[in-house]
Tab-separated table of C-alpha atoms in Angstrom:
chain	number	residue	atom	x	y	z
A	1	MET	CA	0.000	0.000	0.000
A	2	ARG	CA	2.842	2.387	0.850
A	3	SER	CA	4.483	1.700	-2.495
A	4	THR	CA	1.214	2.389	-4.318
A	5	LEU	CA	0.715	5.624	-2.390
A	6	GLY	CA	4.282	6.611	-3.178
A	7	SER	CA	3.644	6.264	-6.907
A	8	LYS	CA	0.360	8.204	-6.796
A	9	PRO	CA	0.076	10.291	-9.972
A	10	ALA	CA	0.276	14.037	-9.570
A	11	ASP	CA	-2.658	15.630	-11.391
A	12	ALA	CA	-3.118	19.323	-10.799
A	13	ASP	CA	-6.745	19.126	-11.941
A	14	LEU	CA	-7.556	16.718	-9.104
A	15	GLY	CA	-6.015	18.860	-6.381
A	16	GLY	CA	-4.602	15.866	-4.513
A	17	ASP	CA	-7.620	13.611	-5.019
A	18	VAL	CA	-7.372	10.237	-6.806
A	19	TRP	CA	-9.615	8.111	-8.988
A	20	LEU	CA	-10.467	4.483	-8.171
A	21	PHE	CA	-11.587	2.273	-11.081
A	22	GLY	CA	-14.362	-0.233	-10.352
A	23	TYR	CA	-15.172	-3.023	-12.792
A	24	GLY	CA	-16.995	-5.567	-10.572
A	25	SER	CA	-18.403	-5.331	-7.062
A	26	LEU	CA	-16.924	-1.848	-6.584
A	27	ILE	CA	-19.499	-0.608	-9.105
A	28	TRP	CA	-22.462	-1.504	-6.922
A	29	ASN	CA	-20.774	-1.646	-3.518
A	30	PRO	CA	-17.836	0.794	-3.522
A	31	MET	CA	-17.567	1.168	0.270
A	32	VAL	CA	-15.243	4.157	-0.136
A	33	VAL	CA	-15.884	7.805	0.583
A	34	HIS	CA	-16.054	9.592	-2.748
A	35	THR	CA	-17.095	13.003	-4.013
A	36	ASP	CA	-17.742	12.083	-7.643
A	37	ARG	CA	-18.369	9.033	-9.805
A	38	GLN	CA	-18.151	8.808	-13.587
A	39	LEU	CA	-18.265	6.288	-16.381
A	40	ALA	CA	-14.747	5.443	-17.558
A	41	THR	CA	-12.956	3.137	-19.990
A	42	VAL	CA	-9.653	1.336	-19.579
A	43	HIS	CA	-7.787	0.143	-22.670
A	44	GLY	CA	-5.384	-2.773	-22.472
A	45	TYR	CA	-7.426	-4.721	-19.915
A	46	HIS	CA	-10.766	-6.502	-19.940
A	47	ARG	CA	-13.204	-7.889	-17.371
A	48	GLY	CA	-13.715	-11.635	-16.925
A	49	PHE	CA	-14.489	-14.353	-14.388
A	50	TYR	CA	-10.856	-15.239	-13.798
A	51	LEU	CA	-10.629	-15.746	-10.036
A	52	TYR	CA	-11.905	-18.736	-8.079
A	53	SER	CA	-13.630	-17.669	-4.854
A	54	ARG	CA	-13.504	-20.233	-2.033
A	55	ILE	CA	-14.613	-17.954	0.807
A	56	ASN	CA	-16.587	-14.881	-0.254
A	57	ARG	CA	-18.619	-16.381	-3.126
A	58	GLY	CA	-17.980	-20.088	-2.730
A	59	THR	CA	-16.318	-22.783	-0.647
A	60	TRP	CA	-13.324	-25.084	-1.051
A	61	GLU	CA	-15.719	-27.900	-1.936
A	62	LYS	CA	-17.726	-25.775	-4.380
A	63	PRO	CA	-15.740	-22.705	-5.478
A	64	GLY	CA	-17.446	-19.790	-7.131
A	65	LEU	CA	-15.906	-17.229	-9.473
A	66	VAL	CA	-15.460	-13.474	-9.236
A	67	LEU	CA	-14.322	-10.922	-11.771
A	68	GLY	CA	-10.762	-9.901	-12.466
A	69	LEU	CA	-9.186	-7.351	-14.778
A	70	ASP	CA	-6.837	-9.174	-17.147
A	71	ARG	CA	-4.589	-8.125	-20.006
A	72	GLY	CA	-6.008	-7.351	-23.454
A	73	GLY	CA	-9.046	-5.567	-24.863
A	74	SER	CA	-10.883	-2.813	-23.006
A	75	CYS	CA	-13.278	-2.427	-20.108
A	76	GLN	CA	-15.973	0.052	-19.173
A	77	GLY	CA	-16.485	0.681	-15.485
A	78	ILE	CA	-16.974	3.414	-12.924
A	79	VAL	CA	-14.341	5.672	-11.388
A	80	PHE	CA	-14.783	7.089	-7.900
A	81	ARG	CA	-13.020	10.265	-6.791
A	82	ILE	CA	-11.460	9.836	-3.351
A	83	PRO	CA	-10.668	13.101	-1.510
A	84	GLY	CA	-6.969	13.722	-0.920
A	85	HIS	CA	-7.255	13.988	2.873
A	86	LEU	CA	-8.949	10.574	3.042
A	87	ILE	CA	-6.768	8.610	0.609
A	88	GLU	CA	-4.717	6.713	3.203
A	89	GLN	CA	-7.796	5.886	5.275
A	90	GLU	CA	-9.735	4.638	2.254
A	91	PHE	CA	-6.743	2.735	0.840
A	92	ARG	CA	-6.455	0.789	4.099
A	93	MET	CA	-10.051	-0.321	3.669
A	94	LEU	CA	-9.438	-1.204	0.014
A	95	TRP	CA	-6.368	-3.267	0.885
A	96	ARG	CA	-8.332	-5.254	3.458
A	97	ARG	CA	-11.009	-5.865	0.855
A	98	GLU	CA	-8.962	-6.539	-2.275
A	99	MET	CA	-5.416	-7.450	-1.275
A	100	MET	CA	-5.673	-9.925	1.608
A	101	THR	CA	-4.981	-12.982	-0.551
A	102	GLY	CA	-2.592	-11.408	-3.042
A	103	ALA	CA	-4.849	-12.277	-5.989
A	104	TYR	CA	-4.592	-8.764	-7.436
A	105	HIS	CA	-1.876	-6.254	-8.272
A	106	PRO	CA	-2.621	-2.566	-7.596
A	107	ARG	CA	-1.906	-0.515	-10.720
A	108	TRP	CA	-2.348	3.112	-11.754
A	109	LEU	CA	-4.002	2.652	-15.155
A	110	ARG	CA	-4.851	5.212	-17.803
A	111	VAL	CA	-8.600	5.752	-17.942
A	112	LYS	CA	-10.754	7.720	-20.347
A	113	LEU	CA	-13.594	9.488	-18.578
A	114	GLY	CA	-16.833	10.119	-20.408
A	115	GLY	CA	-16.673	13.503	-22.100
A	116	SER	CA	-12.989	13.979	-21.272
A	117	HIS	CA	-10.345	14.118	-23.982
A	118	ALA	CA	-7.202	13.679	-21.882
A	119	PRO	CA	-6.703	10.296	-20.184
A	120	GLN	CA	-6.230	10.287	-16.439
A	121	ARG	CA	-4.785	7.775	-13.979
A	122	ALA	CA	-6.929	5.644	-11.692
A	123	LEU	CA	-6.088	2.928	-9.213
A	124	ALA	CA	-7.285	-0.493	-10.375
A	125	PHE	CA	-6.802	-4.004	-9.036
A	126	VAL	CA	-5.655	-6.266	-11.871
A	127	MET	CA	-5.204	-10.029	-11.928
A	128	ASN	CA	-2.124	-11.656	-10.481
A	129	ARG	CA	-1.736	-14.493	-12.965
A	130	ALA	CA	0.714	-16.287	-10.660
A	131	HIS	CA	-1.889	-16.644	-7.900
A	132	GLU	CA	-3.095	-20.183	-7.220
A	133	ALA	CA	-6.749	-19.124	-7.583
A	134	TYR	CA	-6.250	-17.614	-11.047
A	135	ALA	CA	-8.627	-19.531	-13.305
A	136	GLY	CA	-7.549	-18.216	-16.692
A	137	ARG	CA	-10.004	-18.078	-19.576
A	138	LEU	CA	-12.669	-20.678	-18.945
A	139	PRO	CA	-15.398	-21.840	-21.359
A	140	ASP	CA	-18.738	-20.142	-20.739
A	141	GLN	CA	-20.324	-23.391	-19.538
A	142	ARG	CA	-17.614	-23.890	-16.925
A	143	VAL	CA	-18.163	-20.340	-15.657
A	144	VAL	CA	-21.928	-20.886	-15.498
A	145	ASP	CA	-21.447	-24.176	-13.656
A	146	CYS	CA	-19.350	-22.396	-11.024
A	147	LEU	CA	-21.812	-19.518	-10.659
A	148	ARG	CA	-24.953	-21.633	-10.498
A	149	ASP	CA	-24.801	-23.112	-6.998
A	150	ALA	CA	-21.700	-21.693	-5.298
A	151	CYS	CA	-22.318	-19.610	-2.183
A	152	GLY	CA	-19.910	-18.068	0.319
A	153	LEU	CA	-19.767	-15.581	3.165
A	154	TYR	CA	-20.915	-12.716	0.915
A	155	GLY	CA	-23.717	-14.701	-0.706
A	156	PRO	CA	-24.323	-16.642	-3.941
A	157	ALA	CA	-21.898	-16.343	-6.831
A	158	ARG	CA	-24.800	-15.868	-9.244
A	159	GLU	CA	-25.926	-12.844	-7.228
A	160	TYR	CA	-22.495	-11.324	-7.822
A	161	LEU	CA	-23.067	-11.635	-11.582
A	162	GLN	CA	-26.586	-10.246	-11.326
A	163	GLN	CA	-25.569	-7.244	-9.217
A	164	THR	CA	-22.706	-6.416	-11.559
A	165	LEU	CA	-25.019	-6.551	-14.574
A	166	LEU	CA	-27.523	-4.301	-12.801
A	167	GLY	CA	-24.806	-1.865	-11.726
A	168	LEU	CA	-23.515	-1.596	-15.282
A	169	ALA	CA	-26.999	-1.293	-16.794
A	170	THR	CA	-27.849	1.488	-14.328
A	171	ASN	CA	-24.908	3.409	-15.766
A	172	GLY	CA	-25.862	2.667	-19.379
A	173	VAL	CA	-23.227	-0.015	-19.955
A	174	ASP	CA	-24.024	-3.188	-21.898
A	175	ASP	CA	-21.488	-5.987	-21.319
A	176	PRO	CA	-22.208	-8.753	-23.883
A	177	TYR	CA	-20.001	-11.268	-22.035
A	178	LEU	CA	-21.808	-10.905	-18.711
A	179	GLY	CA	-25.199	-10.814	-20.427
A	180	ARG	CA	-24.404	-14.023	-22.291
A	181	LEU	CA	-23.456	-15.767	-19.050
A	182	TRP	CA	-26.650	-14.597	-17.352
A	183	ARG	CA	-28.843	-15.864	-20.172
A	184	GLN	CA	-27.064	-19.220	-20.175
A	185	LEU	CA	-27.539	-19.480	-16.413
A	186	GLN	CA	-31.251	-18.789	-16.780
A	187	GLN	CA	-31.610	-21.277	-19.630
A	188	ASP	CA	-29.909	-23.978	-17.600
A	189	ASP	CA	-32.175	-23.201	-14.651
A	190	GLY	CA	-35.518	-23.372	-16.371
A	191	GLY	CA	-35.181	-23.784	-20.102
A	192	ALA	CA	-36.226	-20.181	-20.744
A	193	THR	CA	-34.255	-16.976	-20.909
A	194	THR	CA	-35.090	-14.457	-18.192
A	195	ALA	CA	-33.470	-11.067	-17.912
A	196	ALA	CA	-32.147	-9.880	-14.588
A	197	PRO	CA	-34.616	-7.369	-13.083
A	198	GLY	CA	-33.978	-4.042	-14.780
A	199	VAL	CA	-31.572	-5.522	-17.303
A	200	PRO	CA	-32.688	-5.709	-20.952
A	201	GLU	CA	-32.628	-9.056	-22.707
A	202	THR	CA	-29.918	-7.634	-24.959
A	203	ALA	CA	-27.614	-6.809	-22.014
């Protein structure tokens, strides 16, 4: 955390504040004090179910999956502006939430904010491919199988997918990958496609 703070980008326009990039649960459950939130895009990384979850969204006997930011492509998410005088306090909370197992690397990534021409830097937690829980790119059916019945301390893995879809849809973002997984999950459940509440069938 100290190393990440030490490499904090200096942006005069932010006046000491920093951006935090959310691509999964941070979108709908940021848990950080912030003064602004905006739609943003990261190039060079994409969102996927790349991390086995054996505590929060699953168990050792029946692991679930959660999202990770991995190399290649692009990703739309939400950035949260953390006030400068609260950065260390909020980073401590983020480290307890995201960095306890070492599954992610903290990185200051270039992000393109909606309506902004100049890219800015935002803290993001990207996949540590050397971590034992890194799943790599799994076939859709394998992902769906993991999401269907897994449940951990934070609730069902499928709820994690649903909440992320809803959080993105609320901000006008359509993620075809997540939508495809949701439809497949619904088809496997009952033989008919059902959209998540508030999420279009095309999401």
